Every structure is written in structure tokens, then in C-alpha cells.
PDB file of C-alpha atoms and ligand atoms in Angstrom:
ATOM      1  CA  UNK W  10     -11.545   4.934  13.717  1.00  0.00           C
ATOM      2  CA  UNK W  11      -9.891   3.192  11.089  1.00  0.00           C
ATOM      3  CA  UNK W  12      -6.449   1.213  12.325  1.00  0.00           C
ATOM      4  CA  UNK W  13      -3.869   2.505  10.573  1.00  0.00           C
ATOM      5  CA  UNK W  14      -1.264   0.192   7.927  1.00  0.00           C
ATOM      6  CA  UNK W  15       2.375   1.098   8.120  1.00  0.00           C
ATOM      7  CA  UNK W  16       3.471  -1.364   5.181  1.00  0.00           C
ATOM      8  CA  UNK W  17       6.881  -1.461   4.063  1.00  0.00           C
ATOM      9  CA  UNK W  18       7.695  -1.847   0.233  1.00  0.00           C
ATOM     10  CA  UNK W  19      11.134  -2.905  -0.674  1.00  0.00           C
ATOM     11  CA  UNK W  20      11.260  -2.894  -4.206  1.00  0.00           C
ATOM     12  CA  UNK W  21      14.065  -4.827  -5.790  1.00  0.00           C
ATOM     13  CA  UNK W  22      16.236  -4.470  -2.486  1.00  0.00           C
ATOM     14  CA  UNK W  23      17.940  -6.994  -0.080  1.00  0.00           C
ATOM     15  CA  UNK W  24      19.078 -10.222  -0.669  1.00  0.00           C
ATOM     16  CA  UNK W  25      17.905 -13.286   1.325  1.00  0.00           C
ATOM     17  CA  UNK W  26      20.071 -12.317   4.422  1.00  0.00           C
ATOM     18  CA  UNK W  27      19.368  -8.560   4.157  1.00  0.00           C
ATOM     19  CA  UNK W  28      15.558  -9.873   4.085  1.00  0.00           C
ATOM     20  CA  UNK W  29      16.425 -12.289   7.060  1.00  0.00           C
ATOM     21  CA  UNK W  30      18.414  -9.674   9.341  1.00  0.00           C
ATOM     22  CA  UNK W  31      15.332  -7.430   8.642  1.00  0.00           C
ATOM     23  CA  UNK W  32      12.843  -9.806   9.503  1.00  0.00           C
ATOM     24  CA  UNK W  33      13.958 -11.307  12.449  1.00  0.00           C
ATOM     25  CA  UNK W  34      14.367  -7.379  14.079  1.00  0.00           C
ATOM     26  CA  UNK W  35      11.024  -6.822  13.445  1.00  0.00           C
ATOM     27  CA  UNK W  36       9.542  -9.697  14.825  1.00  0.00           C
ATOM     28  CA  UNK W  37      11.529  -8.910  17.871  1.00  0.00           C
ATOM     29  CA  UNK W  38       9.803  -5.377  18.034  1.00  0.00           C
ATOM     30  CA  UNK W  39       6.377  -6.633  16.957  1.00  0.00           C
ATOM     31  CA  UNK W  40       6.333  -9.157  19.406  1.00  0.00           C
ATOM     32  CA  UNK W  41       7.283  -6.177  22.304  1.00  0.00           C
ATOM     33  CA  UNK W  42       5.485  -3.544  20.588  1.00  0.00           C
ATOM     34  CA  UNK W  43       1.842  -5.064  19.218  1.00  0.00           C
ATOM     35  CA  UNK W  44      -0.124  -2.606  19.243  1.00  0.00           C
ATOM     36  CA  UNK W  45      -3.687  -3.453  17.457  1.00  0.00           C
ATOM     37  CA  UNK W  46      -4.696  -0.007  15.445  1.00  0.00           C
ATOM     38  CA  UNK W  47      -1.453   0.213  13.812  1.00  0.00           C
ATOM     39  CA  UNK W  48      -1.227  -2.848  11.720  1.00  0.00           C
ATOM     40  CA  UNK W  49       2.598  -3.676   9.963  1.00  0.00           C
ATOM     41  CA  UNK W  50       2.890  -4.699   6.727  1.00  0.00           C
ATOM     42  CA  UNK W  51       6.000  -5.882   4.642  1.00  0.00           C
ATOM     43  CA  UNK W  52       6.505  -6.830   0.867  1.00  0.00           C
ATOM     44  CA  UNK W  53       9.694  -8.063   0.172  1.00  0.00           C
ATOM     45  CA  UNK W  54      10.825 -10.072  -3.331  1.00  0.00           C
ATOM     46  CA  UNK W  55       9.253 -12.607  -4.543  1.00  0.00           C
ATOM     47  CA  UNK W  56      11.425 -15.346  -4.263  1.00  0.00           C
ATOM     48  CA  UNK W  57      11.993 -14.275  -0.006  1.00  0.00           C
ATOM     49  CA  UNK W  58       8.260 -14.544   0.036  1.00  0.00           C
ATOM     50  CA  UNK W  59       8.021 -18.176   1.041  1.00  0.00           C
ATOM     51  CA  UNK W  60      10.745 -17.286   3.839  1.00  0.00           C
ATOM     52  CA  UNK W  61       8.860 -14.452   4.988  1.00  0.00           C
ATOM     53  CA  UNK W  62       5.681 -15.928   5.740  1.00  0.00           C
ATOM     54  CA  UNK W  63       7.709 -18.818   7.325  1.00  0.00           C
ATOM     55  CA  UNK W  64       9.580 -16.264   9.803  1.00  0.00           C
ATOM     56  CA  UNK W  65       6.515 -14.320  10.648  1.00  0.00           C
ATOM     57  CA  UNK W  66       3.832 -16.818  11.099  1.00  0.00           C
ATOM     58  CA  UNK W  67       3.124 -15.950  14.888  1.00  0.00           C
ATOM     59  CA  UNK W  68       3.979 -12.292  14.572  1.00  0.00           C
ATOM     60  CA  UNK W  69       0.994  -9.445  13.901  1.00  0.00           C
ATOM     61  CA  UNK W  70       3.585  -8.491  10.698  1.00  0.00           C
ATOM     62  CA  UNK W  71       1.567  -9.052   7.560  1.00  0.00           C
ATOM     63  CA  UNK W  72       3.671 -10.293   4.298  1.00  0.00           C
ATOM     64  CA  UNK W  73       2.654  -8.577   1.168  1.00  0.00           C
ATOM     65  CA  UNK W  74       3.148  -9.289  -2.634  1.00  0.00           C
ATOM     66  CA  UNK W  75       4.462  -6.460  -4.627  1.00  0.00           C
ATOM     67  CA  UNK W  76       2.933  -7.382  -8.296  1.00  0.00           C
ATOM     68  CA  UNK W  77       0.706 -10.284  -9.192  1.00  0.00           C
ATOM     69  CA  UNK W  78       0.372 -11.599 -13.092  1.00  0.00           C
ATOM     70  CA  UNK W  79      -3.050 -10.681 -14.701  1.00  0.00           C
ATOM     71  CA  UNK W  80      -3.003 -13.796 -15.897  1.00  0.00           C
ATOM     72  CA  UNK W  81      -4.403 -16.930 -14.508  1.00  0.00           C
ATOM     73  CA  UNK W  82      -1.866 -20.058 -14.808  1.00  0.00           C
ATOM     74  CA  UNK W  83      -0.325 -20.680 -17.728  1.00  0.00           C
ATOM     75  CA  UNK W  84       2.399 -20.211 -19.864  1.00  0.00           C
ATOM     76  CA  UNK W  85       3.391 -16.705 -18.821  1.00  0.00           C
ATOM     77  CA  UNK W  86       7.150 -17.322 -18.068  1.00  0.00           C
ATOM     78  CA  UNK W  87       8.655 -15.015 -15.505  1.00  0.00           C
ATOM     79  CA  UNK W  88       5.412 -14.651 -13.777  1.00  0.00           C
ATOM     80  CA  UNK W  89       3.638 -15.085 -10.491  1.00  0.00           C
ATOM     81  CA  UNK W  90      -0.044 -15.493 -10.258  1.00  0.00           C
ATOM     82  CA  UNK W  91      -2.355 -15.155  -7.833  1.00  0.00           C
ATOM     83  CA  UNK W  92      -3.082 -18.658  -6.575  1.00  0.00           C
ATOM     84  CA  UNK W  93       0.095 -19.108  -6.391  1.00  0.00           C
ATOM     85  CA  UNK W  94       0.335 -16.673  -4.092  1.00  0.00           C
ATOM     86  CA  UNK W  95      -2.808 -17.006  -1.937  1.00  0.00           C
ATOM     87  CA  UNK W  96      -1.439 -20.491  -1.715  1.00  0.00           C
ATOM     88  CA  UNK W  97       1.247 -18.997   0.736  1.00  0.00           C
ATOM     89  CA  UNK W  98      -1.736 -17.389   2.277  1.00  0.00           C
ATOM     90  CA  UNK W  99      -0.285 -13.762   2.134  1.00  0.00           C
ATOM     91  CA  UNK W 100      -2.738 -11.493   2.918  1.00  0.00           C
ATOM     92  CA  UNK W 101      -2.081  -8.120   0.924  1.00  0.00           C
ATOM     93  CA  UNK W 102      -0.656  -7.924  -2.995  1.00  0.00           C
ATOM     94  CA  UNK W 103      -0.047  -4.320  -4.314  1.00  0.00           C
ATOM     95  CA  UNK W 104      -1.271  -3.507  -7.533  1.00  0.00           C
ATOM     96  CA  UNK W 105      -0.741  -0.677 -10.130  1.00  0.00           C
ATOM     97  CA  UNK W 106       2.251   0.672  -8.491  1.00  0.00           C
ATOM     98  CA  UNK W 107       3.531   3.438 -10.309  1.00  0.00           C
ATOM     99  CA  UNK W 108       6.861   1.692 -11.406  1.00  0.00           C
ATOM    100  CA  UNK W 109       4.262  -1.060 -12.620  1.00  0.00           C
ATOM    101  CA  UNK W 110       2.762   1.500 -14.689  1.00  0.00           C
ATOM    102  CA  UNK W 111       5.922   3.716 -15.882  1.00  0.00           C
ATOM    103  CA  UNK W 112       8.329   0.761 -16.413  1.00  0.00           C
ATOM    104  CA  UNK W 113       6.518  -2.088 -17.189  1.00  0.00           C
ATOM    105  CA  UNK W 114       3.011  -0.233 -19.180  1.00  0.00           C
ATOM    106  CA  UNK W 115       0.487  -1.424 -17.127  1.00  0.00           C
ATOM    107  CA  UNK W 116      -2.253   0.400 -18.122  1.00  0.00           C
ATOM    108  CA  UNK W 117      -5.790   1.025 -15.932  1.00  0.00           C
ATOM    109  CA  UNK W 118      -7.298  -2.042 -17.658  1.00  0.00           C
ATOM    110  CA  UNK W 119      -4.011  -4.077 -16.443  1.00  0.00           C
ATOM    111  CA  UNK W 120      -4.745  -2.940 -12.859  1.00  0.00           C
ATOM    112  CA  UNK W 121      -8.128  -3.727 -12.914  1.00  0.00           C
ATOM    113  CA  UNK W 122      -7.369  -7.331 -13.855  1.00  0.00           C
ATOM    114  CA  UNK W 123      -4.868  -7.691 -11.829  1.00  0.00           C
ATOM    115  CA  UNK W 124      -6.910  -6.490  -8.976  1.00  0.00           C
ATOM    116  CA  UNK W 125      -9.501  -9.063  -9.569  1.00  0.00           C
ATOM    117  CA  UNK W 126      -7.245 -11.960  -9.887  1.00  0.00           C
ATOM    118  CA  UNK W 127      -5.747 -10.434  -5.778  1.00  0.00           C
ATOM    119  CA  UNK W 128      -9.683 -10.590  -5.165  1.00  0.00           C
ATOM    120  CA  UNK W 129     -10.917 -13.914  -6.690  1.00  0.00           C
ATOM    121  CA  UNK W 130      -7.771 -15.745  -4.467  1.00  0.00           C
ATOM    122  CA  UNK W 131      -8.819 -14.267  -1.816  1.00  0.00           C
ATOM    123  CA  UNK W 132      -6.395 -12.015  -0.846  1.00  0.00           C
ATOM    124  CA  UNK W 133      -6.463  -7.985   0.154  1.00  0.00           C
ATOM    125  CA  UNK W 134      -4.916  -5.974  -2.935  1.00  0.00           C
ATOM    126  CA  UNK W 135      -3.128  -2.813  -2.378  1.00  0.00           C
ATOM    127  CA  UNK W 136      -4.909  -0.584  -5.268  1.00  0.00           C
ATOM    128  CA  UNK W 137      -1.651   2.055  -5.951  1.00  0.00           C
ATOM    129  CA  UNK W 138      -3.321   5.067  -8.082  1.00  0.00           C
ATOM    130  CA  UNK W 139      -1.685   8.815  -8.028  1.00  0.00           C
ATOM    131  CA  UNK W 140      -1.019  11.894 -10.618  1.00  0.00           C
ATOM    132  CA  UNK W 141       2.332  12.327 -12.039  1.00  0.00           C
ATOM    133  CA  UNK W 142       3.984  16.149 -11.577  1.00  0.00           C
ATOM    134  CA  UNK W 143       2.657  17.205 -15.067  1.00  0.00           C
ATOM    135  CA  UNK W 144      -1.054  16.356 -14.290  1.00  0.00           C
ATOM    136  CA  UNK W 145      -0.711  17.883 -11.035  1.00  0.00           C
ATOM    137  CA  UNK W 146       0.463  21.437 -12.790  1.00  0.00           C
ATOM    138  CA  UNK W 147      -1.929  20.914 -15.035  1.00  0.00           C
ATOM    139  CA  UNK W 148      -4.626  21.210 -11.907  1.00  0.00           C
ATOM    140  CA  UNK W 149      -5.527  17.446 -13.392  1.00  0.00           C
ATOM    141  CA  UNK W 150      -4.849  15.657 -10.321  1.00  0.00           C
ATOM    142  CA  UNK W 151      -8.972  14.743  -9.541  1.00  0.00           C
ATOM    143  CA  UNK W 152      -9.325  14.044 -13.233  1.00  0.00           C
ATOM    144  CA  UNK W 153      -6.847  11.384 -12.826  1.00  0.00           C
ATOM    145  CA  UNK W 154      -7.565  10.149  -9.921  1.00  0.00           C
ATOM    146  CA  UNK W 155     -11.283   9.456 -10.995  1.00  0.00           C
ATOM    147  CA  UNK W 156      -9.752   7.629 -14.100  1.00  0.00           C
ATOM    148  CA  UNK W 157      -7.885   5.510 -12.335  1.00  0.00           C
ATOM    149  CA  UNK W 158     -10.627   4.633  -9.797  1.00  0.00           C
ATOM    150  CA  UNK W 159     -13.291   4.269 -11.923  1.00  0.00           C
ATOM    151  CA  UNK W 160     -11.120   1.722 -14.761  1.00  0.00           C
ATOM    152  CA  UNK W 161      -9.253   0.229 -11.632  1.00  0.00           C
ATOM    153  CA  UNK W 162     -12.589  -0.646  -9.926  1.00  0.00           C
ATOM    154  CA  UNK W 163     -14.774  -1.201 -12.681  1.00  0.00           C
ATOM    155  CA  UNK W 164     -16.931  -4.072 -12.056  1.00  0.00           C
ATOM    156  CA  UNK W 165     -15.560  -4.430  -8.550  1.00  0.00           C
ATOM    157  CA  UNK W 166     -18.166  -5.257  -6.266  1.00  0.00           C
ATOM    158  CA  UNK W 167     -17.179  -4.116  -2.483  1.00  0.00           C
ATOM    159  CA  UNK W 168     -19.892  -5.286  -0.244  1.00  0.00           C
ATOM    160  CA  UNK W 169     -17.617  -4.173   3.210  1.00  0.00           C
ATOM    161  CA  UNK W 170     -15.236  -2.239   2.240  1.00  0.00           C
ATOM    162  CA  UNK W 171     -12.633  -4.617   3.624  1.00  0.00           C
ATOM    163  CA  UNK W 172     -11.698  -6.603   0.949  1.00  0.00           C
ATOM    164  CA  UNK W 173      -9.266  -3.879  -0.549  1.00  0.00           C
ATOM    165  CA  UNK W 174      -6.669  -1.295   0.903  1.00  0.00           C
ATOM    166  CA  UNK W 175      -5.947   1.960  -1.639  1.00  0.00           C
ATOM    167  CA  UNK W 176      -2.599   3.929  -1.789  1.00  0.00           C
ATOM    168  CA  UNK W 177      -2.723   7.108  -2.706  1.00  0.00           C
ATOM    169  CA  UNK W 178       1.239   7.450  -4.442  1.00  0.00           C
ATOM    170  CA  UNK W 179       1.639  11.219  -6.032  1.00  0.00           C
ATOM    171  CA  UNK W 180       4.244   9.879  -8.539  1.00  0.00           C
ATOM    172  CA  UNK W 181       5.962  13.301  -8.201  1.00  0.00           C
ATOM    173  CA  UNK W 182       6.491  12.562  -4.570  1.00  0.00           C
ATOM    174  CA  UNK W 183       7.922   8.711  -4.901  1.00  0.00           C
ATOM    175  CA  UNK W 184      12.043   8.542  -4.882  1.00  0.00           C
ATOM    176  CA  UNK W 185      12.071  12.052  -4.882  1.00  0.00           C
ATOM    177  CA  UNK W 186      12.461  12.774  -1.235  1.00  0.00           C
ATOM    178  CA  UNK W 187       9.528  15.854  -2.418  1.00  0.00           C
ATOM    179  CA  UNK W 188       6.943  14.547  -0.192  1.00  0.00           C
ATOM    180  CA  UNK W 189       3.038  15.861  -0.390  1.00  0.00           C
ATOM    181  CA  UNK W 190       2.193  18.621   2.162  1.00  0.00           C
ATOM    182  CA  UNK W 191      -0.290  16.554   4.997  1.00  0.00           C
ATOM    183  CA  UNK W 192      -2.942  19.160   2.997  1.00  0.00           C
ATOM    184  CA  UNK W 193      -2.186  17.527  -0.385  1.00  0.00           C
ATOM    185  CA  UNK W 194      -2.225  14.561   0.540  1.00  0.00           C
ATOM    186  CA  UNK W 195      -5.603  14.767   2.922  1.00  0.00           C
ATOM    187  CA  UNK W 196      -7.094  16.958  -0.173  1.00  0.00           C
ATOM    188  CA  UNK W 197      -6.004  13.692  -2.381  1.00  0.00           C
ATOM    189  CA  UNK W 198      -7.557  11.180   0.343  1.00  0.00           C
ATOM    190  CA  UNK W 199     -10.970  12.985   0.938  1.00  0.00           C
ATOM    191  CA  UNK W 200     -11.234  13.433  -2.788  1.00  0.00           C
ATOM    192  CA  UNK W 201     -10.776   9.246  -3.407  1.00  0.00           C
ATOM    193  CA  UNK W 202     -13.213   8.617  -0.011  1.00  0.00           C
ATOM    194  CA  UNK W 203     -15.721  10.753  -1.524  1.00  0.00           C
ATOM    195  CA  UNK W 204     -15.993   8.844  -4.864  1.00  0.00           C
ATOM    196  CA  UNK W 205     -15.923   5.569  -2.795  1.00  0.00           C
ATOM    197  CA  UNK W 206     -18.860   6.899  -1.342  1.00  0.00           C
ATOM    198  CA  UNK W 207     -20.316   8.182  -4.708  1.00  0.00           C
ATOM    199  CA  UNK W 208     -19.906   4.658  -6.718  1.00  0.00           C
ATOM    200  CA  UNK W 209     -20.307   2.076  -3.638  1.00  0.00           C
ATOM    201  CA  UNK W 210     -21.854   3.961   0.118  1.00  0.00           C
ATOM    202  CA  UNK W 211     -21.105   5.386   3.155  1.00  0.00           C
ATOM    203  CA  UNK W 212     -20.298   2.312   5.240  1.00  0.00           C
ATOM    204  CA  UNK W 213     -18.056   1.309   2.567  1.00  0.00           C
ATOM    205  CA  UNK W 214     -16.269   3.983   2.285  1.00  0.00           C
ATOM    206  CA  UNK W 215     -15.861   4.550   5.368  1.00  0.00           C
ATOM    207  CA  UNK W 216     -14.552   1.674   5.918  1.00  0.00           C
ATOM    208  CA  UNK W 217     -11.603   1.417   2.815  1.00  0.00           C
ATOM    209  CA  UNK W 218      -8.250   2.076   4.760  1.00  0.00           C
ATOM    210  CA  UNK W 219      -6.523   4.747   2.224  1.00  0.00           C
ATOM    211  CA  UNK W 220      -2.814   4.992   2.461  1.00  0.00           C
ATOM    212  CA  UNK W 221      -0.342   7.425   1.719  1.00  0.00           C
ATOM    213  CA  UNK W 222       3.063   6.714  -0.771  1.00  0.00           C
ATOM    214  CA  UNK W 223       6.024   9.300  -1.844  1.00  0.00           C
ATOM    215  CA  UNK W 224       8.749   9.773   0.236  1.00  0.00           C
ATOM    216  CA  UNK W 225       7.135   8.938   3.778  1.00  0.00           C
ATOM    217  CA  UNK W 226      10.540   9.747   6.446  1.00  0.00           C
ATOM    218  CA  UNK W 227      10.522   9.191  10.329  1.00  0.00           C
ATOM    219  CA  UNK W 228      10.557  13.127  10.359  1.00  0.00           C
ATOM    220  CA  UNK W 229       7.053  14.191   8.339  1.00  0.00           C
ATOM    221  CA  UNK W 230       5.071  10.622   8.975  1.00  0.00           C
ATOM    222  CA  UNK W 231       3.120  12.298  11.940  1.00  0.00           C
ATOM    223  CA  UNK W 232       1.740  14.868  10.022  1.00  0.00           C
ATOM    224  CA  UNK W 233       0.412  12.576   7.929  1.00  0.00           C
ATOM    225  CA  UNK W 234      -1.090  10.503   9.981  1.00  0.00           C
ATOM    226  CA  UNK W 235      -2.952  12.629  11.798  1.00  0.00           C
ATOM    227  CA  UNK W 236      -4.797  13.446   8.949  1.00  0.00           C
ATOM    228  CA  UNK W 237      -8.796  12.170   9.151  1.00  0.00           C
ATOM    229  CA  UNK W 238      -8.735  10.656   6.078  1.00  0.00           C
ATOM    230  CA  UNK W 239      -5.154   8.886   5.695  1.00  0.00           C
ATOM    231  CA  UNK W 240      -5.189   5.957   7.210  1.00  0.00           C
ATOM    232  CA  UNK W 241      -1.397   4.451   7.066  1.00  0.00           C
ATOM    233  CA  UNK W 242       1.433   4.730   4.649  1.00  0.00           C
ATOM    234  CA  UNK W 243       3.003   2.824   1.848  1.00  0.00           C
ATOM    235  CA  UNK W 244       6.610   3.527   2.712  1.00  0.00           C
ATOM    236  CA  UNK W 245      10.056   2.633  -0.186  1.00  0.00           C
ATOM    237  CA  UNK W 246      13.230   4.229   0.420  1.00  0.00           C
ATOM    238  CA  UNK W 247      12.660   4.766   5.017  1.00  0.00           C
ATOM    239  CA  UNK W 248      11.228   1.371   5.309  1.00  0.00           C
ATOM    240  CA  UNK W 249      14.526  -0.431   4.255  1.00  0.00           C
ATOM    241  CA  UNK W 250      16.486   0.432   7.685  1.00  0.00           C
ATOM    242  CA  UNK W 251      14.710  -1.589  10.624  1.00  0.00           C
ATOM    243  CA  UNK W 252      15.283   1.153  12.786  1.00  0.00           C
ATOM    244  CA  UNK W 253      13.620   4.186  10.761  1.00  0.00           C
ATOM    245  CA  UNK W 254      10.882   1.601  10.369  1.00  0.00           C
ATOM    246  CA  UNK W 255      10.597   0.933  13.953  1.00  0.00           C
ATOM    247  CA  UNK W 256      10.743   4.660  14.156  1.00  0.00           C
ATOM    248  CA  UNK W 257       7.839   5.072  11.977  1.00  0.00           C
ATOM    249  CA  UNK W 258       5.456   2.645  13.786  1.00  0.00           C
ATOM    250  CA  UNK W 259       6.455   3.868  17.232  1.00  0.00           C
ATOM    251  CA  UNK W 260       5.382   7.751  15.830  1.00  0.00           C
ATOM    252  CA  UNK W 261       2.115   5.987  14.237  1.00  0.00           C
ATOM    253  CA  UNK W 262       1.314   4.106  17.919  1.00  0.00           C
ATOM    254  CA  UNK W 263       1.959   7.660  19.129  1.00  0.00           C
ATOM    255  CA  UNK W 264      -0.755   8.799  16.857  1.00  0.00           C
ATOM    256  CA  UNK W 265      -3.401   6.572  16.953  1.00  0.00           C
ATOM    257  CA  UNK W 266      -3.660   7.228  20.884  1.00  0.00           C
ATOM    258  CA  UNK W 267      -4.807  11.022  19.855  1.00  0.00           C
ATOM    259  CA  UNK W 268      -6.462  10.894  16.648  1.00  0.00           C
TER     260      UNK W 268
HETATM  261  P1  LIG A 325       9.316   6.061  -1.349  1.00  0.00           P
HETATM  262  O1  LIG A 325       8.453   4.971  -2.175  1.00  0.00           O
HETATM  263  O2  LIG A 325       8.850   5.981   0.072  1.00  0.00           O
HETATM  264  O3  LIG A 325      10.745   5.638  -1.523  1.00  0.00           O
HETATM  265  O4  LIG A 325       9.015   7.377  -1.971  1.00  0.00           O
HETATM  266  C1  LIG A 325       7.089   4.781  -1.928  1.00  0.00           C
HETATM  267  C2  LIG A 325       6.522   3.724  -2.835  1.00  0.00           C
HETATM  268  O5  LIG A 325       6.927   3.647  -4.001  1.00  0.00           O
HETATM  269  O6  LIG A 325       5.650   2.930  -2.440  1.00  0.00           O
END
């Protein structure tokens, strides 16, 4: 089985002693808690990023990026690229997250460069791809989905299947509090594993932990988890109180001891 990631993503929230208050209650769970199927992730701002890592060092919590320039170095002002971030030796960076693509334009070619800059620095992106409600209605939601793969990935060589995590983020279901039924969502997974295993193989696909995004609570994260093919969560809005994120991993410990 695959372990599953419970990763946290803040967005623009907490300040450095919200992040440090935070931090230092989840290494005290982590270090009582460890558990090794259900990994913990966290991506906090980017300027808490250097305190993060710092805080967490001996700790099984993971410290994530939540954007990444497409650029290499440069003059780019405002932005952060990817060496130097792997220079910090985080080991996950989101990419294409929906806000990424509503606010800021980032089109499938963006992501896909962006991705490969996460990959070439040798750290694990977090490939964020999902239909917005109109698509959905409009029975699109495959259609997109195999868009956003196929431009996302495109020549993206996976040899293990390890080297990148997806999120699968219904844009209809982030912020809303409207979260996908477990079907939807598993329906949504097992449609993105199958054209893993289409355009790379079986033991790659296999392989590719797939998470779930959009309004993941304390009260509906079991359901979701227990579903074969969703293999952690990509949690906003819950995973900004330490103890419904606490709550969250002890339900996904809980689950990986029957799935
Ligand atoms: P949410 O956000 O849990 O607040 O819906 C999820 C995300 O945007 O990753």
C-alpha cells in the first residue's frame, strides 16, 4: 500500500509566531505520534521557510514550498526559484495550485515549467490539477483533467514514480466548505491513475501517491481516505488549527491500520 501524505497548506496565513506556536505543537505530536504510512507535510510562507526547516530538522514533518518561479535565477524580482529552495533542502514544492492558476494566470505550460524546475533541483513537486464547477456541469471533468496531465507532464520522464506527488483539487470544492463525495473524488483519482498508467506503466503508477484538496474537515477525512486510490490529502482552511490537524492525522493512522 501506498503511505498516505496529510500535508498542510497555509496559504497566506500566520505570521512568524503563529508559524512558530504551530510548529513547535506539531513536533511535539510527531515526535509521540510517528507513525511511518502516514507521512506529514507542511507549507507555510516563504519567508518562515528557513525557520521551518530549522525547527523540524529531527522531526518526520516534511516542509513544503507553496509556488516556485518558472524561471531559473535572474532578474525576476519578487520571486523564489528553485535552487534556492532545494538549497534549504525542502523536500516537496506545490505547483499549479488553483489560486496559482485563477489569480496569478498560470497557465498548463506555466505548470509544466515550473514542475521541471521542482524536478531538475531535486525536489518532490506537488502537481495541483482539478475541474472548476462549470466543467464539472458540463460532464468535462476527464476532459480537463487529461489536459492538465498531459501539458503538466509533457516531457516529464518518471522512471519510479517517486519523484512527484499529484493533488487532485476540484476547484468547486476548495474554500467552499462543498467537499467531493469519497465517490467523486475516488472516480477523479482512478481516472488520473489510469492515464499514469496509459502515458508512463503500471509500476509507476502505482506507485504516484495522489492526494485529495477542497475542503478536507476532521469530520469527512476518513471517508476519503479509505478510498483505494486516494492516497493523502492536501488540506487549507482545517490544517491551520494544530488540533484539527492533529485530529486529521490521528483519523488517517486510524486508517492506514485497515485499508
Ligand atoms: P481547503 O483548501 O482545504 O481550504 O479547501 C485546499 C487547498 O487549497 O489546497
Amino acid at each position: 500500500m501506498r503511505p498516505l501524505l496529510i500535508a498542510g497548506n497555509w496559504k497566506m496565513n500566520k505570521d512568524l509566531f503563529e508559524t512558530l506556536a504551530f510548529l513547535q505543537g506539531l513536533k511535539a505530536y510527531a515526535h509521540k505520534h510517528a507513525e511511518d504510512r502516514v507521512q506529514i507535510a507542511v507549507a507555510p510562507a516563504y519567508p518562515f521557510l528557513v525557520t521551518a526547516c530549522d525547527l523540524l530538522k529531527d522531526t518526520p514533518v516534511k516542509v513544503a514550498a507553496q509556488d516556485v518561479s518558472a524561471n531559473d535565477d535572474g532578474a525576476f524580482t519578487g520571486e523564489v526559484s528553485a535552487t534556492m529552495l532545494a538549497s534549504l533542502h525542502l523536500p516537496f514544492c506545490l505547483a499549479g495550485h488553483s489560486e496559482r492558476r485563477q489569480y496569478h494566470g498560470e497557465t498548463d505550460f506555466v505548470v509544466n515549467t515550473k514542475l521541471k524546475q521542482v524536478l531538475k533541483n531535486g525536489m518532490t513537486p506537488i502537481f495541483c490539477l482539478g475541474e472548476k464547477l462549470e466543467e464539472r456541469e458540463a460532464e468535462q471533468t476527464n476532459a480537463v483533467l487529461e489536459r492538465q496531465l498531459a501539458d503538466g507532464l509533457s516531457d516529464i520522464n518518471l522512471l519510479t514514480g517517486r519523484e512527484i506527488v499529484v493533488a487532485y483539487e476540484p476547484v468547486w470544492a476548495i474554500g467552499t466548505g462543498k467537499v467531493a463525495t469519497p465517490q467523486q473524488a475516488q472516480d477523479a483519482h482512478a481516472f488520473i491513475r489510469n492515464w499514469l498508467m496509459n502515458n508512463y506503466n503500471v509500476a509507476v503508477a502505482e506507485k504516484i501517491q495522489i492526494l485529495y484538496g477542497g475542503s478536507v474537515k476532521p469530520d469527512n477525512i476518513r471517508e476519503l481516505m479509505l478510498q483505494p486510490d486516494i492516497d493523502g490529502a492536501l488540506i487549507g482552511g482545517a490544517a491551520l488549527k494544530l488540533e484539527q490537524f492533529t485530529a486529521m492525522l490521528d483519523t488517517s493512522k486510524e486508517v492506514v491500520k485497515i485499508k
